[in-house]
Structure formats: structure tokens, C-alpha cells
Amino acid sequence: MKKVAYIGLFLTPSSSMFLKTEIPTGVIGWTEYCHHVTLWHKANKRPLTLSEEEIRNLPWGQSFIFASKKTYSDDKAIAFSGIVLPLKVPVLDEHQRLHITGACAPGVSPVYSNELVANRANRTGDCPSRAVVGTLGWCSGGPSWSPTSPI
């Protein structure tokens, strides 16, 4: 298997642009992301428990809808959590709270958003359900990703 840093639903350019309009204007100087929904990330230190055949048979390249429902924020980051439709998206890490990193303050890694959404105290409100489209793919790190099986 190729080196996989994370598996996710990678947003279309129009979905990314749309979601960026939900980031408050008061976060000047923050880096905007709105790039993907993480389904599994190696940084969580939980192994991917699927067999090679199961990985190969995931619906790579298939589009899913992510409906954002809640906003989480603190002085370091903003993230949008929600659900993926259809609900048959593969559960690769049952502990992963599905979310999109919206923006991070200078010096803050986008990986921090996992910690942000894990703490329910950081929930800053419900947001109108925003539906964005993402494609199942994987990434070895960096900005580029692949919609085909890593095996």
C-alpha cells in the first residue's frame, strides 16, 4: 500500500469556496482551509483496520454530500461538523468526529481541529445546514490527493 497520511472526502473547488463564506470576517490573518472531511488520519495513532481487499473496494472517486450542522471555534481555529450523505460512507475510524477545518490562526496546524471538535465546550453554535460535495480519496501529505485506491 502507498504511504497514506489520511483518507477523506475532498471538497470540490466550488464547495470549498462556498464554505469559506461561513468563516467570520474577524479572523484576519488566519489561514483558510475548507479542503476535506477527514475519515481517517494516521496522526490519531489508530490503525486502519480494513484488509487490503476492503481498502481496494472502497468507493474511491465517489461523491458524497457533507451537511454541516455545528460550528466549533476558539482562539486557534474554526471547524464545521456534520454528517455525510448518503450515510453509507465507510466508517474508517469510529472515534473520528466528522468535520471540515475552516481556518486556523497563525502557527496553528489544521490537525488541531480534531482536538477542537472533540471538546464539546468549543461548540459555538448551530449553523444553517450547508451541503457541500466531496469525493472519497486519500493523501500522502501535502495539498494533492488521489481519488483512486492506494493499493
GROMACS .gro file of C-alpha atoms in nm:
model
  151
    1MET     CA    1   0.000   0.000   0.000
    2LYS     CA    2   0.119   0.350  -0.078
    3LYS     CA    3   0.203   0.587   0.208
    4VAL     CA    4  -0.136   0.718   0.325
    5ALA     CA    5  -0.143   1.012   0.568
    6TYR     CA    6  -0.520   1.042   0.565
    7ILE     CA    7  -0.838   0.934   0.387
    8GLY     CA    8  -1.115   1.184   0.337
    9LEU     CA    9  -1.384   1.346   0.131
   10PHE     CA   10  -1.205   1.614  -0.069
   11LEU     CA   11  -1.425   1.913  -0.143
   12THR     CA   12  -1.491   2.038  -0.493
   13PRO     CA   13  -1.349   2.387  -0.557
   14SER     CA   14  -1.698   2.540  -0.558
   15SER     CA   15  -1.786   2.367  -0.228
   16SER     CA   16  -1.464   2.492  -0.071
   17MET     CA   17  -1.532   2.848  -0.185
   18PHE     CA   18  -1.891   2.829  -0.061
   19LEU     CA   19  -1.788   2.705   0.285
   20LYS     CA   20  -1.524   2.978   0.316
   21THR     CA   21  -1.809   3.231   0.312
   22GLU     CA   22  -1.912   3.086   0.651
   23ILE     CA   23  -1.583   3.186   0.814
   24PRO     CA   24  -1.630   3.501   1.026
   25THR     CA   25  -1.462   3.811   0.888
   26GLY     CA   26  -1.291   3.885   1.222
   27VAL     CA   27  -1.022   3.620   1.171
   28ILE     CA   28  -0.790   3.838   0.965
   29GLY     CA   29  -0.452   3.676   0.908
   30TRP     CA   30  -0.582   3.322   0.966
   31THR     CA   31  -0.520   3.053   0.704
   32GLU     CA   32  -0.842   2.930   0.541
   33TYR     CA   33  -0.865   2.561   0.455
   34CYS     CA   34  -1.212   2.415   0.377
   35HIS     CA   35  -1.035   2.133   0.194
   36HIS     CA   36  -1.167   1.796   0.314
   37VAL     CA   37  -1.362   1.590   0.568
   38THR     CA   38  -1.121   1.354   0.745
   39LEU     CA   39  -1.242   0.994   0.765
   40TRP     CA   40  -0.912   0.851   0.896
   41HIS     CA   41  -0.581   1.015   0.985
   42LYS     CA   42  -0.255   0.845   1.081
   43ALA     CA   43  -0.188   1.117   1.341
   44ASN     CA   44  -0.472   0.974   1.551
   45LYS     CA   45  -0.250   0.670   1.611
   46ARG     CA   46  -0.533   0.425   1.546
   47PRO     CA   47  -0.451   0.177   1.271
   48LEU     CA   48  -0.666   0.143   0.964
   49THR     CA   49  -0.836  -0.189   1.041
   50LEU     CA   50  -0.954  -0.278   0.692
   51SER     CA   51  -0.798  -0.555   0.488
   52GLU     CA   52  -0.623  -0.470   0.162
   53GLU     CA   53  -0.924  -0.605  -0.028
   54GLU     CA   54  -1.165  -0.389   0.175
   55ILE     CA   55  -0.946  -0.083   0.111
   56ARG     CA   56  -0.930  -0.161  -0.260
   57ASN     CA   57  -1.311  -0.194  -0.271
   58LEU     CA   58  -1.393   0.136  -0.101
   59PRO     CA   59  -1.593   0.367  -0.329
   60TRP     CA   60  -1.285   0.568  -0.436
   61GLY     CA   61  -1.375   0.866  -0.650
   62GLN     CA   62  -1.743   0.857  -0.549
   63SER     CA   63  -1.903   1.185  -0.449
   64PHE     CA   64  -2.073   1.234  -0.115
   65ILE     CA   65  -2.257   1.526   0.041
   66PHE     CA   66  -2.139   1.671   0.372
   67ALA     CA   67  -2.411   1.861   0.556
   68SER     CA   68  -2.255   2.091   0.813
   69LYS     CA   69  -2.467   2.132   1.125
   70LYS     CA   70  -2.248   2.279   1.401
   71THR     CA   71  -1.968   2.532   1.429
   72TYR     CA   72  -1.677   2.489   1.669
   73SER     CA   73  -1.429   2.768   1.738
   74ASP     CA   74  -1.179   2.906   1.984
   75ASP     CA   75  -0.887   3.147   1.957
   76LYS     CA   76  -0.692   2.895   1.742
   77ALA     CA   77  -0.935   2.753   1.484
   78ILE     CA   78  -1.282   2.725   1.335
   79ALA     CA   79  -1.433   2.395   1.219
   80PHE     CA   80  -1.767   2.275   1.086
   81SER     CA   81  -1.903   1.936   1.197
   82GLY     CA   82  -2.186   1.746   1.037
   83ILE     CA   83  -2.296   1.429   0.865
   84VAL     CA   84  -2.213   1.263   0.536
   85LEU     CA   85  -2.490   1.163   0.296
   86PRO     CA   86  -2.560   0.902   0.182
   87LEU     CA   87  -2.494   0.750   0.523
   88LYS     CA   88  -2.318   0.452   0.362
   89VAL     CA   89  -1.985   0.637   0.363
   90PRO     CA   90  -1.730   0.397   0.510
   91VAL     CA   91  -1.656   0.437   0.882
   92LEU     CA   92  -1.279   0.412   0.895
   93ASP     CA   93  -1.229   0.545   1.248
   94GLU     CA   94  -1.526   0.527   1.483
   95HIS     CA   95  -1.363   0.789   1.708
   96GLN     CA   96  -1.317   1.046   1.430
   97ARG     CA   97  -1.569   1.328   1.461
   98LEU     CA   98  -1.651   1.425   1.103
   99HIS     CA   99  -1.566   1.787   1.037
  100ILE     CA  100  -1.405   2.033   0.799
  101THR     CA  101  -1.127   2.260   0.921
  102GLY     CA  102  -1.243   2.610   0.829
  103ALA     CA  103  -0.948   2.827   0.932
  104CYS     CA  104  -0.655   2.835   1.176
  105ALA     CA  105  -0.471   3.116   1.349
  106PRO     CA  106  -0.107   3.180   1.253
  107GLY     CA  107   0.117   2.898   1.371
  108VAL     CA  108  -0.171   2.653   1.432
  109SER     CA  109  -0.176   2.328   1.236
  110PRO     CA  110  -0.505   2.224   1.073
  111VAL     CA  111  -0.466   1.892   1.261
  112TYR     CA  112  -0.563   2.092   1.573
  113SER     CA  113  -0.925   2.093   1.450
  114ASN     CA  114  -0.955   1.729   1.565
  115GLU     CA  115  -0.892   1.841   1.922
  116LEU     CA  116  -1.120   2.141   1.876
  117VAL     CA  117  -1.427   1.938   1.776
  118ALA     CA  118  -1.356   1.664   2.031
  119ASN     CA  119  -1.422   1.917   2.308
  120ARG     CA  120  -1.793   1.990   2.302
  121ALA     CA  121  -1.731   2.306   2.509
  122ASN     CA  122  -1.587   2.464   2.193
  123ARG     CA  123  -1.922   2.438   2.014
  124THR     CA  124  -2.014   2.795   1.932
  125GLY     CA  125  -2.347   2.730   1.770
  126ASP     CA  126  -2.563   2.561   1.518
  127CYS     CA  127  -2.526   2.674   1.164
  128PRO     CA  128  -2.781   2.653   0.889
  129SER     CA  129  -2.731   2.318   0.719
  130ARG     CA  130  -2.480   2.379   0.442
  131ALA     CA  131  -2.443   2.100   0.191
  132VAL     CA  132  -2.106   2.069   0.021
  133VAL     CA  133  -1.977   1.796  -0.210
  134GLY     CA  134  -1.665   1.589  -0.157
  135THR     CA  135  -1.501   1.296  -0.335
  136LEU     CA  136  -1.358   0.994  -0.150
  137GLY     CA  137  -0.980   0.995  -0.183
  138TRP     CA  138  -0.654   0.976   0.005
  139CYS     CA  139  -0.348   1.191   0.059
  140SER     CA  140   0.013   1.117   0.146
  141GLY     CA  141   0.055   1.463   0.298
  142GLY     CA  142   0.065   1.799   0.125
  143PRO     CA  143  -0.216   1.951  -0.078
  144SER     CA  144  -0.260   1.695  -0.358
  145TRP     CA  145  -0.482   1.389  -0.324
  146SER     CA  146  -0.588   1.086  -0.527
  147PRO     CA  147  -0.940   0.953  -0.599
  148THR     CA  148  -0.810   0.602  -0.675
  149SER     CA  149  -0.722   0.316  -0.441
  150PRO     CA  150  -0.379   0.339  -0.274
  151ILE     CA  151  -0.337  -0.036  -0.325
   0.00000   0.00000   0.00000
